[in-house]
Amino acid sequence: MNNVVIIGGGPGGYESALVAAQLGARVTVVDTDGVGGSAVLTDCVPSKTLIATAELMTEVSGAAELGVSFQDHEGDAATTIRVDLERVNARVKQLATDQSADIGRRLDKEAVTLVRGRGRLDGPNRVVATLEDGTEQVLEADAVLVATGASPRTLPSAEPDGERILTWEQVYDLTEVPTSLVVVGSGVTGAEFASAYLALGIDVTLVSSRDRVLPGEDADASAVLEEVLKRRGMNVLSKSRMESVTRDGDVVTVTLTDGRTVQGSHCILALGSVPNTADLGLQEAGVTLDEGGFVSVDRVSRTSARGVYAAGDCTGVLMLASVAAMQGRIAMWHFLGDTVHPLDLKKVSSNVFTAPEIATVGWSQQAIDRGEIQAVVVMLPLSGNPRAKMQGVRDGFVKLFCRPGTGIVVGGVVVAPRASELIHPVSIAVAESLTADQLAQAFTVYPSMSGSVAEAARRLHRV
């Protein structure tokens, strides 16, 4: 029986553990932070739970247009919607804890051994776990999977204090609603938190060093989101680089490199991530790290050290929980001799949980514009969709990319409420190399948002 030792209990770790156990290996997971890792405990699950509350606030704020009004107990019109942030965050943390417990029970059911401690490599086939009481446990391994994740990046000039200057992992300890919030960083994390807290009724300033919000996403999608955020009252400072963040009592000051300052009651730092790869014995075991400290892996999750695999954010491949999980599964399928398909990033669907959401899959508009692939593009605004009209949705679109001649769908973008659900038919088309005609000829419900996906596909007929 093969011995597999996994360092890290996040999606890359626990999903690989389940696959290895299914294939008959003896599996041990060494974990420090809690099963589920940051994805479950401090990142994806908590942030999307917070965003679920923000979504409700967004929907309620548009209720009057749909003919719904609110009244107080005396019959007068209610004009203010408030959020109880302490209750929201208590629910956030409870759901994260419950999800972690569910994963732990699943691992236990599959006879996966869980060791509470910090694991490090002692050569390519041995893991030393430093336990909570300070003692060490040596684990021999036929294969090791490193899935240690990443942590929020901070700067000496912008150190979080956990009270008013916060990383995205620290926001769930807030018990009072900020009177004003400055979010530094306009990537996915910054945009999501800025959008969420704006929907919760908080005055938000977003500091972006680039010329637009979400510089790594589809430009048309970013433009829609930025227009919506500004319309809803967000102060977006483009081409504005943060120099420092300081606190004086209840006031946080963000100083920009051009000398301007922005003040708020709280500040969230969304400056990217750094891999958790230091002091793990990786390089000593022959594992190559890139200049950023990320573990270098191939498309079946192998590192440069024989028998050592890596998955998830510590590899920097594509920092998504779904990709981490797939990297982990692929690693175990490969090591244990099961059927394996190398990781194909062109089939990965992803979503930015702003309001509206932005979902993408496959080749991007940017790649098409650069000439990396030839594709025909159709973009269909949601404003003409009957279901969107019924729900008061005006912002958003469906964009499809297909190959000229063959008509095969190679990518797409959806900007809409719950775009994370609407992208799925496009993801299937990309994964299975369906043509636009095949996508168009599948029945959709009338009226439905998904009807716009089919309509966009119909417009690609005979391209």
mmCIF file of C-alpha atoms in Angstrom, residues 131-423:
data_model
loop_
_atom_site.group_PDB
_atom_site.id
_atom_site.type_symbol
_atom_site.label_atom_id
_atom_site.label_comp_id
_atom_site.label_asym_id
_atom_site.label_seq_id
_atom_site.Cartn_x
_atom_site.Cartn_y
_atom_site.Cartn_z
ATOM 1 C CA LEU A 131 2.800 19.005 16.724
ATOM 2 C CA GLU A 132 0.880 21.495 18.822
ATOM 3 C CA ASP A 133 2.712 20.392 21.990
ATOM 4 C CA GLY A 134 6.104 20.973 20.363
ATOM 5 C CA THR A 135 6.970 17.322 19.782
ATOM 6 C CA GLU A 136 7.793 15.962 16.357
ATOM 7 C CA GLN A 137 6.309 13.102 14.372
ATOM 8 C CA VAL A 138 8.176 11.597 11.432
ATOM 9 C CA LEU A 139 6.052 10.401 8.498
ATOM 10 C CA GLU A 140 7.563 8.266 5.758
ATOM 11 C CA ALA A 141 5.990 8.818 2.340
ATOM 12 C CA ASP A 142 6.007 7.277 -1.094
ATOM 13 C CA ALA A 143 4.632 10.580 -2.329
ATOM 14 C CA VAL A 144 4.262 14.004 -0.745
ATOM 15 C CA LEU A 145 1.822 16.690 -1.824
ATOM 16 C CA VAL A 146 2.578 20.264 -0.747
ATOM 17 C CA ALA A 147 -0.616 22.320 -0.502
ATOM 18 C CA THR A 148 0.287 25.059 1.953
ATOM 19 C CA GLY A 149 -1.575 27.910 0.275
ATOM 20 C CA ALA A 150 -0.750 31.607 0.447
ATOM 21 C CA SER A 151 -1.232 34.548 2.795
ATOM 22 C CA PRO A 152 -2.243 38.184 2.313
ATOM 23 C CA ARG A 153 0.640 40.348 1.168
ATOM 24 C CA THR A 154 1.490 43.273 3.418
ATOM 25 C CA LEU A 155 4.048 46.079 3.232
ATOM 26 C CA PRO A 156 6.198 47.687 5.950
ATOM 27 C CA SER A 157 4.469 50.998 5.162
ATOM 28 C CA ALA A 158 1.006 49.446 5.509
ATOM 29 C CA GLU A 159 1.003 47.004 8.397
ATOM 30 C CA PRO A 160 -2.417 45.654 9.456
ATOM 31 C CA ASP A 161 -3.378 46.055 13.111
ATOM 32 C CA GLY A 162 -6.417 43.768 13.022
ATOM 33 C CA GLU A 163 -8.692 46.566 14.228
ATOM 34 C CA ARG A 164 -8.917 49.333 11.631
ATOM 35 C CA ILE A 165 -6.183 48.428 9.141
ATOM 36 C CA LEU A 166 -7.201 44.983 7.963
ATOM 37 C CA THR A 167 -6.302 42.204 5.595
ATOM 38 C CA TRP A 168 -9.197 40.353 3.967
ATOM 39 C CA GLU A 169 -8.778 37.603 6.575
ATOM 40 C CA GLN A 170 -9.377 40.014 9.467
ATOM 41 C CA VAL A 171 -12.591 41.759 8.419
ATOM 42 C CA TYR A 172 -14.837 39.161 10.064
ATOM 43 C CA ASP A 173 -13.955 40.348 13.561
ATOM 44 C CA LEU A 174 -15.666 43.702 12.971
ATOM 45 C CA THR A 175 -18.670 44.207 15.223
ATOM 46 C CA GLU A 176 -19.537 47.773 14.226
ATOM 47 C CA VAL A 177 -20.275 49.062 10.750
ATOM 48 C CA PRO A 178 -17.416 51.269 9.454
ATOM 49 C CA THR A 179 -18.487 54.845 8.871
ATOM 50 C CA SER A 180 -16.192 54.997 5.867
ATOM 51 C CA LEU A 181 -13.940 52.407 4.266
ATOM 52 C CA VAL A 182 -10.869 52.668 2.067
ATOM 53 C CA VAL A 183 -10.017 49.566 0.026
ATOM 54 C CA VAL A 184 -6.477 49.503 -1.341
ATOM 55 C CA GLY A 185 -6.180 47.294 -4.410
ATOM 56 C CA SER A 186 -8.612 46.890 -7.307
ATOM 57 C CA GLY A 187 -7.947 43.270 -8.218
ATOM 58 C CA VAL A 188 -10.525 40.563 -7.598
ATOM 59 C CA THR A 189 -10.303 40.637 -3.788
ATOM 60 C CA GLY A 190 -10.367 44.422 -3.530
ATOM 61 C CA ALA A 191 -13.229 44.780 -5.994
ATOM 62 C CA GLU A 192 -15.300 42.108 -4.243
ATOM 63 C CA PHE A 193 -14.958 43.648 -0.791
ATOM 64 C CA ALA A 194 -15.464 47.191 -2.079
ATOM 65 C CA SER A 195 -18.639 46.112 -3.893
ATOM 66 C CA ALA A 196 -19.932 44.162 -0.889
ATOM 67 C CA TYR A 197 -19.419 46.901 1.697
ATOM 68 C CA LEU A 198 -20.862 49.500 -0.660
ATOM 69 C CA ALA A 199 -24.016 47.359 -0.892
ATOM 70 C CA LEU A 200 -24.110 47.183 2.918
ATOM 71 C CA GLY A 201 -24.535 50.964 2.976
ATOM 72 C CA ILE A 202 -20.958 51.963 3.762
ATOM 73 C CA ASP A 203 -19.125 54.888 2.182
ATOM 74 C CA VAL A 204 -16.349 53.229 0.145
ATOM 75 C CA THR A 205 -13.256 54.600 -1.596
ATOM 76 C CA LEU A 206 -11.371 52.201 -3.851
ATOM 77 C CA VAL A 207 -7.707 52.974 -4.487
ATOM 78 C CA SER A 208 -6.541 51.486 -7.773
ATOM 79 C CA SER A 209 -2.989 51.756 -9.055
ATOM 80 C CA ARG A 210 -4.177 50.870 -12.563
ATOM 81 C CA ASP A 211 -6.331 52.779 -15.023
ATOM 82 C CA ARG A 212 -9.397 50.630 -14.342
ATOM 83 C CA VAL A 213 -10.961 48.342 -11.784
ATOM 84 C CA LEU A 214 -10.151 44.643 -12.297
ATOM 85 C CA PRO A 215 -7.242 45.214 -14.699
ATOM 86 C CA GLY A 216 -6.821 41.468 -15.213
ATOM 87 C CA GLU A 217 -10.406 40.861 -16.301
ATOM 88 C CA ASP A 218 -12.279 41.446 -19.557
ATOM 89 C CA ALA A 219 -12.110 45.183 -20.323
ATOM 90 C CA ASP A 220 -15.798 45.438 -21.294
ATOM 91 C CA ALA A 221 -16.777 43.696 -18.061
ATOM 92 C CA SER A 222 -14.543 45.954 -15.984
ATOM 93 C CA ALA A 223 -16.071 49.023 -17.616
ATOM 94 C CA VAL A 224 -19.600 47.897 -16.747
ATOM 95 C CA LEU A 225 -18.662 47.180 -13.137
ATOM 96 C CA GLU A 226 -16.822 50.453 -12.647
ATOM 97 C CA GLU A 227 -19.740 52.434 -14.089
ATOM 98 C CA VAL A 228 -22.160 50.638 -11.757
ATOM 99 C CA LEU A 229 -19.966 51.157 -8.682
ATOM 100 C CA LYS A 230 -19.587 54.869 -9.397
ATOM 101 C CA ARG A 231 -23.316 55.222 -10.048
ATOM 102 C CA ARG A 232 -24.014 53.650 -6.677
ATOM 103 C CA GLY A 233 -21.756 56.166 -4.960
ATOM 104 C CA MET A 234 -18.314 54.575 -4.755
ATOM 105 C CA ASN A 235 -15.314 56.881 -5.008
ATOM 106 C CA VAL A 236 -12.911 55.140 -7.410
ATOM 107 C CA LEU A 237 -9.395 56.596 -7.489
ATOM 108 C CA SER A 238 -7.729 55.281 -10.656
ATOM 109 C CA LYS A 239 -3.980 55.475 -11.336
ATOM 110 C CA SER A 240 -3.460 56.110 -7.638
ATOM 111 C CA ARG A 241 -0.695 54.152 -5.932
ATOM 112 C CA MET A 242 -0.643 53.727 -2.176
ATOM 113 C CA GLU A 243 2.477 54.975 -0.380
ATOM 114 C CA SER A 244 1.502 54.213 3.224
ATOM 115 C CA VAL A 245 -1.380 53.513 5.581
ATOM 116 C CA THR A 246 -1.337 54.957 9.088
ATOM 117 C CA ARG A 247 -3.767 55.171 11.971
ATOM 118 C CA ASP A 248 -4.432 57.936 14.471
ATOM 119 C CA GLY A 249 -7.109 56.838 16.911
ATOM 120 C CA ASP A 250 -10.302 56.200 14.973
ATOM 121 C CA VAL A 251 -8.993 57.675 11.721
ATOM 122 C CA VAL A 252 -7.043 55.743 9.097
ATOM 123 C CA THR A 253 -5.081 57.747 6.531
ATOM 124 C CA VAL A 254 -4.002 56.331 3.197
ATOM 125 C CA THR A 255 -1.233 58.418 1.662
ATOM 126 C CA LEU A 256 -0.756 58.173 -2.101
ATOM 127 C CA THR A 257 2.554 58.464 -3.942
ATOM 128 C CA ASP A 258 1.498 61.807 -5.422
ATOM 129 C CA GLY A 259 0.996 63.276 -1.943
ATOM 130 C CA ARG A 260 -2.800 63.065 -1.811
ATOM 131 C CA THR A 261 -4.425 61.498 1.234
ATOM 132 C CA VAL A 262 -7.651 59.572 1.727
ATOM 133 C CA GLN A 263 -9.160 59.069 5.167
ATOM 134 C CA GLY A 264 -11.634 56.565 6.527
ATOM 135 C CA SER A 265 -12.624 54.813 9.702
ATOM 136 C CA HIS A 266 -11.217 51.520 8.353
ATOM 137 C CA CYS A 267 -8.969 50.279 5.569
ATOM 138 C CA ILE A 268 -8.828 46.896 3.847
ATOM 139 C CA LEU A 269 -5.522 45.937 2.241
ATOM 140 C CA ALA A 270 -5.942 43.850 -0.906
ATOM 141 C CA LEU A 271 -2.356 43.829 -2.136
ATOM 142 C CA GLY A 272 -2.121 40.284 -3.444
ATOM 143 C CA SER A 273 -0.785 37.088 -1.905
ATOM 144 C CA VAL A 274 2.544 35.536 -0.952
ATOM 145 C CA PRO A 275 3.043 31.749 -0.969
ATOM 146 C CA ASN A 276 3.420 29.836 2.289
ATOM 147 C CA THR A 277 6.606 28.094 1.218
ATOM 148 C CA ALA A 278 9.250 29.432 3.605
ATOM 149 C CA ASP A 279 10.961 27.099 6.093
ATOM 150 C CA LEU A 280 9.334 23.958 4.696
ATOM 151 C CA GLY A 281 12.571 22.273 3.568
ATOM 152 C CA LEU A 282 11.448 22.486 -0.044
ATOM 153 C CA GLN A 283 14.644 23.622 -1.722
ATOM 154 C CA GLU A 284 16.736 21.305 0.451
ATOM 155 C CA ALA A 285 14.595 18.435 -0.851
ATOM 156 C CA GLY A 286 15.201 19.493 -4.452
ATOM 157 C CA VAL A 287 11.973 21.422 -5.028
ATOM 158 C CA THR A 288 12.413 24.439 -7.305
ATOM 159 C CA LEU A 289 10.805 27.728 -6.287
ATOM 160 C CA ASP A 290 10.394 30.676 -8.633
ATOM 161 C CA GLU A 291 11.564 34.192 -7.799
ATOM 162 C CA GLY A 292 8.295 34.894 -6.013
ATOM 163 C CA GLY A 293 8.654 31.829 -3.782
ATOM 164 C CA PHE A 294 5.967 29.828 -5.578
ATOM 165 C CA VAL A 295 6.507 26.102 -6.168
ATOM 166 C CA SER A 296 7.201 25.301 -9.820
ATOM 167 C CA VAL A 297 4.984 22.468 -11.099
ATOM 168 C CA ASP A 298 4.129 20.862 -14.415
ATOM 169 C CA ARG A 299 0.618 20.155 -15.712
ATOM 170 C CA VAL A 300 0.292 16.981 -13.612
ATOM 171 C CA SER A 301 1.378 18.817 -10.431
ATOM 172 C CA ARG A 302 4.902 17.367 -10.253
ATOM 173 C CA THR A 303 7.684 19.442 -8.737
ATOM 174 C CA SER A 304 11.353 19.097 -9.635
ATOM 175 C CA ALA A 305 11.830 16.562 -6.791
ATOM 176 C CA ARG A 306 10.834 12.996 -7.573
ATOM 177 C CA GLY A 307 7.774 11.921 -5.607
ATOM 178 C CA VAL A 308 6.927 15.477 -4.501
ATOM 179 C CA TYR A 309 3.810 17.128 -5.921
ATOM 180 C CA ALA A 310 2.276 20.534 -5.184
ATOM 181 C CA ALA A 311 -1.184 22.037 -5.576
ATOM 182 C CA GLY A 312 -3.042 25.238 -4.907
ATOM 183 C CA ASP A 313 -2.054 28.812 -4.195
ATOM 184 C CA CYS A 314 1.494 27.868 -3.193
ATOM 185 C CA THR A 315 2.093 27.081 -6.886
ATOM 186 C CA GLY A 316 0.733 30.407 -8.132
ATOM 187 C CA VAL A 317 -0.742 28.655 -11.196
ATOM 188 C CA LEU A 318 -4.214 30.184 -10.951
ATOM 189 C CA MET A 319 -5.296 31.118 -7.463
ATOM 190 C CA LEU A 320 -8.746 29.552 -7.370
ATOM 191 C CA ALA A 321 -10.082 26.903 -4.994
ATOM 192 C CA SER A 322 -11.376 24.922 -7.960
ATOM 193 C CA VAL A 323 -7.924 24.886 -9.571
ATOM 194 C CA ALA A 324 -6.265 23.899 -6.289
ATOM 195 C CA ALA A 325 -8.666 20.975 -5.932
ATOM 196 C CA MET A 326 -8.089 19.849 -9.520
ATOM 197 C CA GLN A 327 -4.316 20.108 -9.166
ATOM 198 C CA GLY A 328 -4.525 17.915 -6.076
ATOM 199 C CA ARG A 329 -6.743 15.334 -7.743
ATOM 200 C CA ILE A 330 -4.491 15.244 -10.830
ATOM 201 C CA ALA A 331 -1.443 14.700 -8.616
ATOM 202 C CA MET A 332 -2.981 11.648 -6.976
ATOM 203 C CA TRP A 333 -4.389 10.242 -10.213
ATOM 204 C CA HIS A 334 -0.927 10.552 -11.701
ATOM 205 C CA PHE A 335 0.999 9.064 -8.780
ATOM 206 C CA LEU A 336 -1.422 6.194 -8.183
ATOM 207 C CA GLY A 337 -1.710 5.245 -11.848
ATOM 208 C CA ASP A 338 -5.292 6.241 -12.562
ATOM 209 C CA THR A 339 -6.496 7.907 -15.754
ATOM 210 C CA VAL A 340 -5.254 11.472 -15.746
ATOM 211 C CA HIS A 341 -5.694 14.490 -17.991
ATOM 212 C CA PRO A 342 -3.138 17.305 -17.527
ATOM 213 C CA LEU A 343 -4.435 20.594 -16.186
ATOM 214 C CA ASP A 344 -5.895 22.753 -18.959
ATOM 215 C CA LEU A 345 -6.297 26.347 -17.814
ATOM 216 C CA LYS A 346 -8.270 27.188 -20.953
ATOM 217 C CA LYS A 347 -11.173 25.167 -19.540
ATOM 218 C CA VAL A 348 -11.232 26.833 -16.124
ATOM 219 C CA SER A 349 -14.263 28.965 -15.331
ATOM 220 C CA SER A 350 -13.898 31.713 -12.757
ATOM 221 C CA ASN A 351 -16.078 34.381 -11.216
ATOM 222 C CA VAL A 352 -15.683 37.774 -9.607
ATOM 223 C CA PHE A 353 -18.375 38.084 -6.932
ATOM 224 C CA THR A 354 -19.113 41.768 -7.343
ATOM 225 C CA ALA A 355 -22.527 43.283 -8.116
ATOM 226 C CA PRO A 356 -22.956 42.494 -10.973
ATOM 227 C CA GLU A 357 -20.848 39.347 -11.059
ATOM 228 C CA ILE A 358 -18.284 38.756 -13.805
ATOM 229 C CA ALA A 359 -17.789 35.160 -14.990
ATOM 230 C CA THR A 360 -15.268 34.007 -17.577
ATOM 231 C CA VAL A 361 -14.114 30.785 -19.202
ATOM 232 C CA GLY A 362 -11.656 29.834 -21.928
ATOM 233 C CA TRP A 363 -9.780 32.232 -24.164
ATOM 234 C CA SER A 364 -10.029 35.937 -23.344
ATOM 235 C CA GLN A 365 -10.751 39.038 -25.386
ATOM 236 C CA GLN A 366 -7.235 40.211 -24.559
ATOM 237 C CA ALA A 367 -5.699 37.070 -26.083
ATOM 238 C CA ILE A 368 -7.819 37.500 -29.208
ATOM 239 C CA ASP A 369 -6.803 41.148 -29.524
ATOM 240 C CA ARG A 370 -3.132 40.154 -29.207
ATOM 241 C CA GLY A 371 -3.528 37.621 -32.014
ATOM 242 C CA GLU A 372 -2.870 34.567 -29.850
ATOM 243 C CA ILE A 373 -5.982 32.924 -31.299
ATOM 244 C CA GLN A 374 -8.349 33.757 -34.146
ATOM 245 C CA ALA A 375 -11.926 34.022 -32.955
ATOM 246 C CA VAL A 376 -15.187 35.747 -33.819
ATOM 247 C CA VAL A 377 -16.765 37.755 -31.007
ATOM 248 C CA VAL A 378 -20.421 38.472 -30.292
ATOM 249 C CA MET A 379 -21.506 40.619 -27.332
ATOM 250 C CA LEU A 380 -25.197 40.776 -26.406
ATOM 251 C CA PRO A 381 -26.365 43.301 -23.764
ATOM 252 C CA LEU A 382 -28.717 41.945 -21.109
ATOM 253 C CA SER A 383 -30.890 45.047 -21.387
ATOM 254 C CA GLY A 384 -32.888 43.328 -24.137
ATOM 255 C CA ASN A 385 -33.454 40.120 -22.191
ATOM 256 C CA PRO A 386 -37.119 39.819 -21.069
ATOM 257 C CA ARG A 387 -36.278 38.211 -17.709
ATOM 258 C CA ALA A 388 -33.728 40.946 -17.041
ATOM 259 C CA LYS A 389 -36.396 43.571 -17.717
ATOM 260 C CA MET A 390 -38.781 41.834 -15.298
ATOM 261 C CA GLN A 391 -36.121 41.842 -12.571
ATOM 262 C CA GLY A 392 -35.027 45.420 -13.189
ATOM 263 C CA VAL A 393 -31.592 44.345 -14.456
ATOM 264 C CA ARG A 394 -30.058 46.805 -16.931
ATOM 265 C CA ASP A 395 -26.339 46.232 -16.544
ATOM 266 C CA GLY A 396 -24.458 43.325 -18.044
ATOM 267 C CA PHE A 397 -23.935 41.272 -21.158
ATOM 268 C CA VAL A 398 -23.120 37.877 -22.608
ATOM 269 C CA LYS A 399 -20.028 37.637 -24.796
ATOM 270 C CA LEU A 400 -19.048 34.508 -26.742
ATOM 271 C CA PHE A 401 -15.889 33.690 -28.690
ATOM 272 C CA CYS A 402 -15.868 31.027 -31.400
ATOM 273 C CA ARG A 403 -13.412 29.843 -34.015
ATOM 274 C CA PRO A 404 -14.065 31.010 -37.579
ATOM 275 C CA GLY A 405 -14.903 28.172 -39.928
ATOM 276 C CA THR A 406 -15.516 25.447 -37.353
ATOM 277 C CA GLY A 407 -17.730 27.576 -35.098
ATOM 278 C CA ILE A 408 -16.289 25.888 -31.980
ATOM 279 C CA VAL A 409 -16.867 27.914 -28.806
ATOM 280 C CA VAL A 410 -13.502 28.745 -27.215
ATOM 281 C CA GLY A 411 -14.474 31.197 -24.507
ATOM 282 C CA GLY A 412 -17.012 33.543 -23.055
ATOM 283 C CA VAL A 413 -17.821 36.258 -20.545
ATOM 284 C CA VAL A 414 -21.046 36.826 -18.622
ATOM 285 C CA VAL A 415 -21.708 39.990 -16.630
ATOM 286 C CA ALA A 416 -24.946 39.660 -14.686
ATOM 287 C CA PRO A 417 -26.453 38.904 -11.301
ATOM 288 C CA ARG A 418 -25.319 35.340 -10.502
ATOM 289 C CA ALA A 419 -23.127 35.152 -13.573
ATOM 290 C CA SER A 420 -21.382 32.301 -11.730
ATOM 291 C CA GLU A 421 -24.409 30.151 -12.581
ATOM 292 C CA LEU A 422 -24.957 31.501 -16.106
ATOM 293 C CA ILE A 423 -21.403 30.713 -17.221
#
